[in-house]
Amino acid sequence: MKRFRVYADTSVFGGCFDKEFVIESKLFFADIRDGKFILVISATTLRELERAPGKVQKVLNDLPPTNVEIIESSDEISFLRDKYLEAGILDPDSDADAEHIASASVADVDFVVSWNFKHIVHFEKIAGYQAVNLLNGYKAIRIYSPKEVVESEKE
């Protein structure tokens, strides 16, 4: 069975400590630990986690390294990030969010998960990312909230 390579932005890590997102965030990371998904994160994620509380950093540190893939920064990621910004998908002050999507696109992940409904998991933003990707030779990126990719405990 194929293991999906899933890019998670920092909001999913913090979601483990947010009343609204805790259940699905913890289920998502349990799926990583169980080997259902391979977690893909970027240098952007690592930079943001460095500024996060220790308990949020611990979520990553508690995952088996064999189930985690880290994408290094590259000129290709910077190029694609800048294309998103030039297209007006996001404002320049949201360049880290654009960099998350660029990292995931360059890494050719199966999909992205995020709790960021303003800049990432939003139908207009997703359409913009997909259009820029296709114009620049990348596949259309699939973006979901963790709630859409985990099995509810009630199922």
Coordinates of N, CA and C in Angstrom, one line a residue:
M1 N 0.8 -1.2 0.0 CA 0.0 0.0 0.0 C 0.9 1.2 0.0
K2 N 0.5 2.2 -0.9 CA 1.3 3.4 -0.9 C 1.2 4.3 0.3
R3 N 2.3 4.8 0.8 CA 2.2 5.7 1.9 C 2.3 7.1 1.3
F4 N 1.3 7.9 1.6 CA 1.2 9.3 1.1 C 2.3 10.1 1.7
R5 N 2.9 11.0 0.9 CA 3.9 12.0 1.4 C 3.0 13.2 1.6
V6 N 2.9 13.7 2.9 CA 2.0 14.8 3.3 C 2.8 15.9 3.9
Y7 N 2.7 17.1 3.3 CA 3.3 18.3 3.8 C 2.4 18.9 4.9
A8 N 2.9 19.1 6.0 CA 2.2 19.8 7.1 C 2.9 21.1 7.5
D9 N 2.1 22.2 7.5 CA 2.7 23.5 7.9 C 2.6 23.5 9.4
T10 N 3.2 24.6 10.0 CA 3.3 24.7 11.4 C 2.0 24.7 12.2
S11 N 0.9 25.2 11.5 CA -0.4 25.3 12.2 C -0.8 23.9 12.7
V12 N -0.4 22.9 12.0 CA -0.9 21.5 12.4 C -0.2 21.1 13.7
F13 N 1.1 21.5 13.8 CA 1.8 21.2 15.1 C 1.1 21.9 16.3
G14 N 0.9 23.2 16.1 CA 0.2 24.0 17.1 C -1.2 23.6 17.4
G15 N -1.8 23.0 16.3 CA -3.2 22.5 16.5 C -3.3 21.4 17.6
C16 N -2.3 20.8 17.9 CA -2.3 19.8 19.0 C -2.6 20.4 20.3
F17 N -2.5 21.7 20.4 CA -2.8 22.4 21.7 C -3.8 23.5 21.6
D18 N -4.7 23.3 20.6 CA -5.8 24.3 20.3 C -7.1 23.5 20.5
K19 N -7.9 24.0 21.3 CA -9.2 23.3 21.7 C -10.0 22.9 20.4
E20 N -10.0 23.8 19.4 CA -10.8 23.5 18.2 C -10.1 22.4 17.3
F21 N -8.8 22.3 17.3 CA -8.1 21.4 16.4 C -7.4 20.3 17.0
V22 N -7.4 20.1 18.3 CA -6.6 19.1 19.0 C -6.9 17.7 18.5
I23 N -8.1 17.3 18.4 CA -8.5 15.9 18.1 C -7.9 15.5 16.8
E24 N -8.2 16.2 15.7 CA -7.7 15.9 14.4 C -6.2 16.0 14.2
S25 N -5.6 17.0 14.9 CA -4.2 17.2 14.8 C -3.5 16.0 15.4
K26 N -3.9 15.6 16.6 CA -3.3 14.4 17.3 C -3.5 13.1 16.5
L27 N -4.7 13.0 15.8 CA -5.0 11.8 15.0 C -4.0 11.8 13.8
F28 N -3.8 13.0 13.2 CA -2.9 13.1 12.1 C -1.5 12.7 12.5
F29 N -1.0 13.2 13.6 CA 0.4 12.8 14.0 C 0.4 11.3 14.4
A30 N -0.7 10.8 14.9 CA -0.7 9.3 15.2 C -0.6 8.5 13.9
D31 N -1.2 9.0 12.9 CA -1.1 8.4 11.5 C 0.4 8.4 11.0
I32 N 1.1 9.5 11.3 CA 2.5 9.6 11.0 C 3.3 8.5 11.8
R33 N 3.1 8.5 13.1 CA 3.8 7.5 13.9 C 3.5 6.1 13.5
D34 N 2.3 5.8 13.1 CA 1.9 4.5 12.6 C 2.3 4.2 11.2
G35 N 2.9 5.1 10.5 CA 3.4 4.9 9.2 C 2.4 5.0 8.1
K36 N 1.2 5.5 8.4 CA 0.2 5.7 7.3 C 0.6 6.7 6.3
F37 N 1.2 7.8 6.9 CA 1.7 8.9 6.1 C 3.2 9.1 6.3
I38 N 3.9 9.7 5.4 CA 5.3 10.2 5.6 C 5.1 11.7 5.7
L39 N 5.5 12.3 6.8 CA 5.4 13.7 7.0 C 6.6 14.4 6.3
V40 N 6.2 15.4 5.5 CA 7.2 16.2 4.8 C 7.1 17.6 5.4
I41 N 8.2 18.1 5.8 CA 8.3 19.5 6.3 C 9.5 20.2 5.6
S42 N 9.5 21.5 5.8 CA 10.5 22.3 5.1 C 11.4 23.0 6.1
A43 N 12.4 23.7 5.6 CA 13.2 24.6 6.4 C 12.3 25.7 7.0
T44 N 11.3 26.1 6.2 CA 10.4 27.1 6.7 C 9.7 26.6 8.0
T45 N 9.2 25.4 8.0 CA 8.6 24.8 9.1 C 9.5 24.7 10.3
L46 N 10.7 24.3 10.1 CA 11.7 24.2 11.1 C 12.0 25.6 11.7
R47 N 12.1 26.6 10.9 CA 12.4 28.0 11.4 C 11.2 28.4 12.3
E48 N 10.0 28.1 11.8 CA 8.8 28.5 12.6 C 8.7 27.8 13.9
L49 N 9.1 26.5 13.9 CA 9.0 25.7 15.1 C 10.1 26.1 16.1
E50 N 11.2 26.6 15.7 CA 12.2 27.1 16.6 C 11.7 28.2 17.5
R51 N 10.7 29.0 17.0 CA 10.1 30.1 17.8 C 8.9 29.6 18.5
A52 N 8.5 28.4 18.4 CA 7.3 27.9 19.0 C 7.6 27.4 20.4
P53 N 6.6 27.3 21.3 CA 6.8 26.7 22.6 C 7.4 25.3 22.6
G54 N 8.0 24.9 23.6 CA 8.7 23.6 23.6 C 7.7 22.5 23.4
K55 N 6.5 22.6 23.9 CA 5.5 21.5 23.7 C 5.1 21.3 22.3
V56 N 5.1 22.4 21.5 CA 4.8 22.3 20.1 C 6.0 21.7 19.3
Q57 N 7.2 22.1 19.7 CA 8.5 21.4 19.1 C 8.5 20.0 19.4
K58 N 8.0 19.6 20.6 CA 8.1 18.2 21.0 C 7.2 17.3 20.1
V59 N 6.2 17.8 19.5 CA 5.4 17.0 18.6 C 6.2 16.5 17.5
L60 N 7.1 17.3 16.9 CA 8.0 16.8 15.8 C 9.1 15.9 16.4
N61 N 9.6 16.3 17.5 CA 10.7 15.5 18.1 C 10.2 14.1 18.5
D62 N 8.9 13.9 18.8 CA 8.4 12.6 19.2 C 8.1 11.7 18.0
L63 N 8.2 12.2 16.8 CA 7.9 11.3 15.6 C 9.1 10.5 15.2
P64 N 8.9 9.3 14.7 CA 10.0 8.5 14.3 C 10.7 9.1 13.1
P65 N 12.0 9.4 13.1 CA 12.7 10.0 12.0 C 12.5 9.3 10.7
T66 N 12.3 8.0 10.7 CA 12.1 7.3 9.4 C 10.8 7.7 8.7
N67 N 9.9 8.4 9.5 CA 8.6 8.8 8.9 C 8.5 10.3 8.6
V68 N 9.7 10.9 8.7 CA 9.8 12.4 8.5 C 10.8 12.7 7.4
E69 N 10.4 13.5 6.4 CA 11.3 14.0 5.4 C 11.4 15.5 5.5
I70 N 12.6 16.0 5.4 CA 12.9 17.4 5.5 C 13.4 18.0 4.2
I71 N 12.7 19.0 3.7 CA 13.1 19.7 2.4 C 13.9 20.9 2.8
E72 N 15.1 20.9 2.2 CA 16.0 22.1 2.4 C 15.5 23.2 1.5
S73 N 15.8 24.4 1.9 CA 15.6 25.6 1.1 C 16.3 25.5 -0.2
S74 N 15.7 26.1 -1.3 CA 16.4 26.1 -2.6 C 16.0 27.3 -3.4
D75 N 16.7 27.5 -4.5 CA 16.4 28.6 -5.4 C 15.1 28.3 -6.1
E76 N 14.8 27.0 -6.3 CA 13.5 26.6 -7.0 C 12.3 27.0 -6.1
I77 N 12.5 26.7 -4.8 CA 11.4 27.0 -3.8 C 11.2 28.6 -3.8
S78 N 12.3 29.3 -3.7 CA 12.2 30.8 -3.7 C 11.5 31.3 -4.9
F79 N 11.9 30.7 -6.1 CA 11.3 31.2 -7.4 C 9.8 31.0 -7.3
L80 N 9.3 29.8 -6.9 CA 7.9 29.5 -6.9 C 7.2 30.4 -5.9
R81 N 7.8 30.5 -4.7 CA 7.2 31.4 -3.7 C 7.0 32.8 -4.3
D82 N 8.0 33.3 -5.0 CA 7.9 34.7 -5.6 C 6.8 34.7 -6.6
K83 N 6.6 33.7 -7.4 CA 5.6 33.6 -8.4 C 4.2 33.7 -7.8
Y84 N 4.0 33.0 -6.6 CA 2.7 33.2 -5.9 C 2.5 34.6 -5.5
L85 N 3.5 35.2 -4.9 CA 3.4 36.6 -4.5 C 3.2 37.6 -5.6
E86 N 3.9 37.4 -6.7 CA 3.7 38.2 -7.9 C 2.3 38.1 -8.5
A87 N 1.7 36.9 -8.4 CA 0.3 36.7 -8.9 C -0.7 37.3 -7.9
G88 N -0.3 37.7 -6.8 CA -1.2 38.4 -5.8 C -2.0 37.4 -5.0
I89 N -1.6 36.1 -5.0 CA -2.3 35.1 -4.2 C -2.2 35.5 -2.7
L90 N -1.0 36.0 -2.3 CA -0.8 36.4 -0.9 C -0.1 37.7 -0.9
D91 N -0.2 38.5 0.1 CA 0.6 39.7 0.3 C 2.0 39.3 0.7
P92 N 3.0 40.2 0.4 CA 4.4 39.9 0.7 C 4.6 39.6 2.2
D93 N 3.8 40.1 3.1 CA 4.0 39.8 4.5 C 3.6 38.4 4.9
S94 N 3.0 37.7 3.9 CA 2.6 36.3 4.1 C 3.5 35.4 3.3
D95 N 4.8 35.8 3.1 CA 5.7 35.1 2.3 C 6.0 33.7 2.8
A96 N 6.0 33.5 4.2 CA 6.2 32.2 4.7 C 5.1 31.2 4.3
D97 N 3.9 31.7 4.3 CA 2.8 30.8 3.8 C 3.0 30.4 2.4
A98 N 3.4 31.3 1.6 CA 3.7 31.0 0.1 C 4.9 30.0 0.0
E99 N 5.8 30.2 0.9 CA 7.0 29.3 0.9 C 6.6 27.9 1.3
H100 N 5.7 27.7 2.2 CA 5.2 26.4 2.6 C 4.6 25.7 1.3
I101 N 3.8 26.4 0.6 CA 3.2 25.8 -0.6 C 4.2 25.5 -1.7
A102 N 5.1 26.5 -1.8 CA 6.2 26.3 -2.8 C 7.1 25.1 -2.4
S103 N 7.4 24.9 -1.2 CA 8.2 23.8 -0.7 C 7.5 22.5 -1.0
A104 N 6.2 22.4 -0.7 CA 5.4 21.2 -1.0 C 5.3 20.9 -2.4
S105 N 5.1 22.0 -3.2 CA 5.0 21.8 -4.7 C 6.3 21.3 -5.3
V106 N 7.4 21.9 -4.9 CA 8.7 21.5 -5.4 C 9.0 20.0 -5.0
A107 N 8.6 19.7 -3.8 CA 8.9 18.3 -3.3 C 7.9 17.3 -3.9
D108 N 6.9 17.8 -4.6 CA 6.0 16.9 -5.3 C 5.2 16.0 -4.3
V109 N 4.8 16.6 -3.2 CA 4.0 15.8 -2.2 C 2.7 15.4 -2.7
D110 N 2.0 14.4 -2.1 CA 0.7 14.0 -2.5 C -0.3 15.0 -2.1
F111 N -0.2 15.7 -0.9 CA -1.1 16.8 -0.6 C -0.5 17.5 0.6
V112 N -1.1 18.7 0.9 CA -0.7 19.5 2.0 C -1.9 19.5 3.0
V113 N -1.5 19.6 4.3 CA -2.5 19.8 5.4 C -2.2 21.1 6.1
S114 N -3.2 21.8 6.5 CA -3.0 23.1 7.2 C -4.3 23.4 7.9
W115 N -4.1 24.2 9.0 CA -5.3 24.8 9.7 C -5.4 26.3 9.3
N116 N -4.5 26.7 8.4 CA -4.5 28.2 8.0 C -5.6 28.4 6.9
F117 N -6.8 28.8 7.4 CA -7.9 28.9 6.5 C -7.9 30.3 5.8
K118 N -7.0 31.2 6.2 CA -6.9 32.5 5.5 C -6.0 32.5 4.3
H119 N -4.8 31.9 4.5 CA -3.8 31.9 3.4 C -3.5 30.6 2.7
I120 N -4.0 29.5 3.2 CA -3.7 28.2 2.6 C -4.9 27.4 2.2
V121 N -5.7 27.0 3.2 CA -6.9 26.2 3.0 C -8.1 27.1 2.7
H122 N -8.1 27.7 1.5 CA -9.2 28.6 1.1 C -9.3 28.4 -0.4
F123 N -10.6 28.2 -0.9 CA -10.8 27.9 -2.2 C -10.2 28.8 -3.2
E124 N -10.2 30.1 -3.0 CA -9.5 31.1 -3.9 C -8.0 30.9 -3.9
K125 N -7.4 30.8 -2.7 CA -6.0 30.6 -2.6 C -5.5 29.3 -3.3
I126 N -6.3 28.2 -3.1 CA -5.9 26.9 -3.7 C -5.9 27.1 -5.2
A127 N -7.0 27.7 -5.7 CA -7.1 27.9 -7.2 C -5.9 28.7 -7.7
G128 N -5.5 29.7 -7.0 CA -4.3 30.5 -7.3 C -3.0 29.7 -7.3
Y129 N -2.8 28.9 -6.3 CA -1.6 28.1 -6.2 C -1.6 27.1 -7.4
Q130 N -2.7 26.5 -7.6 CA -2.8 25.5 -8.7 C -2.5 26.1 -10.1
A131 N -3.0 27.3 -10.3 CA -2.8 28.0 -11.6 C -1.3 28.3 -11.8
V132 N -0.7 28.9 -10.7 CA 0.7 29.3 -10.8 C 1.5 28.0 -11.0
N133 N 1.2 27.0 -10.3 CA 1.9 25.7 -10.4 C 1.9 25.2 -11.9
L134 N 0.7 25.1 -12.4 CA 0.5 24.6 -13.8 C 1.3 25.5 -14.8
L135 N 1.3 26.8 -14.6 CA 2.0 27.7 -15.5 C 3.5 27.6 -15.4
N136 N 3.9 27.0 -14.3 CA 5.4 26.9 -14.1 C 5.9 25.5 -14.1
G137 N 5.1 24.5 -14.6 CA 5.5 23.2 -14.8 C 5.4 22.3 -13.6
Y138 N 4.6 22.6 -12.6 CA 4.3 21.8 -11.4 C 2.9 21.3 -11.5
K139 N 2.6 20.2 -10.7 CA 1.3 19.7 -10.7 C 0.4 20.6 -9.8
A140 N -0.9 20.5 -10.0 CA -1.8 21.2 -9.2 C -1.8 20.6 -7.8
I141 N -1.6 21.5 -6.8 CA -1.4 21.0 -5.4 C -2.7 20.8 -4.8
R142 N -2.8 19.7 -4.0 CA -4.0 19.4 -3.3 C -3.8 19.8 -1.8
I143 N -4.8 20.6 -1.3 CA -4.7 21.2 0.0 C -5.9 20.9 0.8
Y144 N -5.8 20.4 2.1 CA -6.9 20.0 2.9 C -6.6 20.4 4.4
S145 N -7.6 20.4 5.2 CA -7.4 20.5 6.6 C -7.1 19.1 7.1
P146 N -6.5 19.0 8.3 CA -6.2 17.6 8.8 C -7.6 16.9 9.0
K147 N -8.6 17.6 9.3 CA -9.9 16.9 9.5 C -10.4 16.1 8.3
E148 N -9.9 16.5 7.1 CA -10.3 15.9 5.9 C -9.5 14.6 5.6
V149 N -8.4 14.4 6.3 CA -7.5 13.3 5.9 C -7.4 12.2 7.0
V150 N -7.9 12.5 8.2 CA -7.9 11.5 9.3 C -9.2 10.8 9.5
E151 N -9.2 9.6 10.0 CA -10.4 8.9 10.3 C -10.9 9.4 11.7
S152 N -12.1 9.8 11.8 CA -12.6 10.2 13.1 C -12.7 9.0 14.0
E153 N -12.5 9.3 15.3 CA -12.6 8.2 16.3 C -14.0 7.6 16.3
K154 N -15.0 8.4 15.8 CA -16.4 7.9 15.8 C -16.7 7.0 14.7
E155 N -15.8 6.9 13.7 CA -16.1 6.1 12.5 C -15.8 4.6 12.8

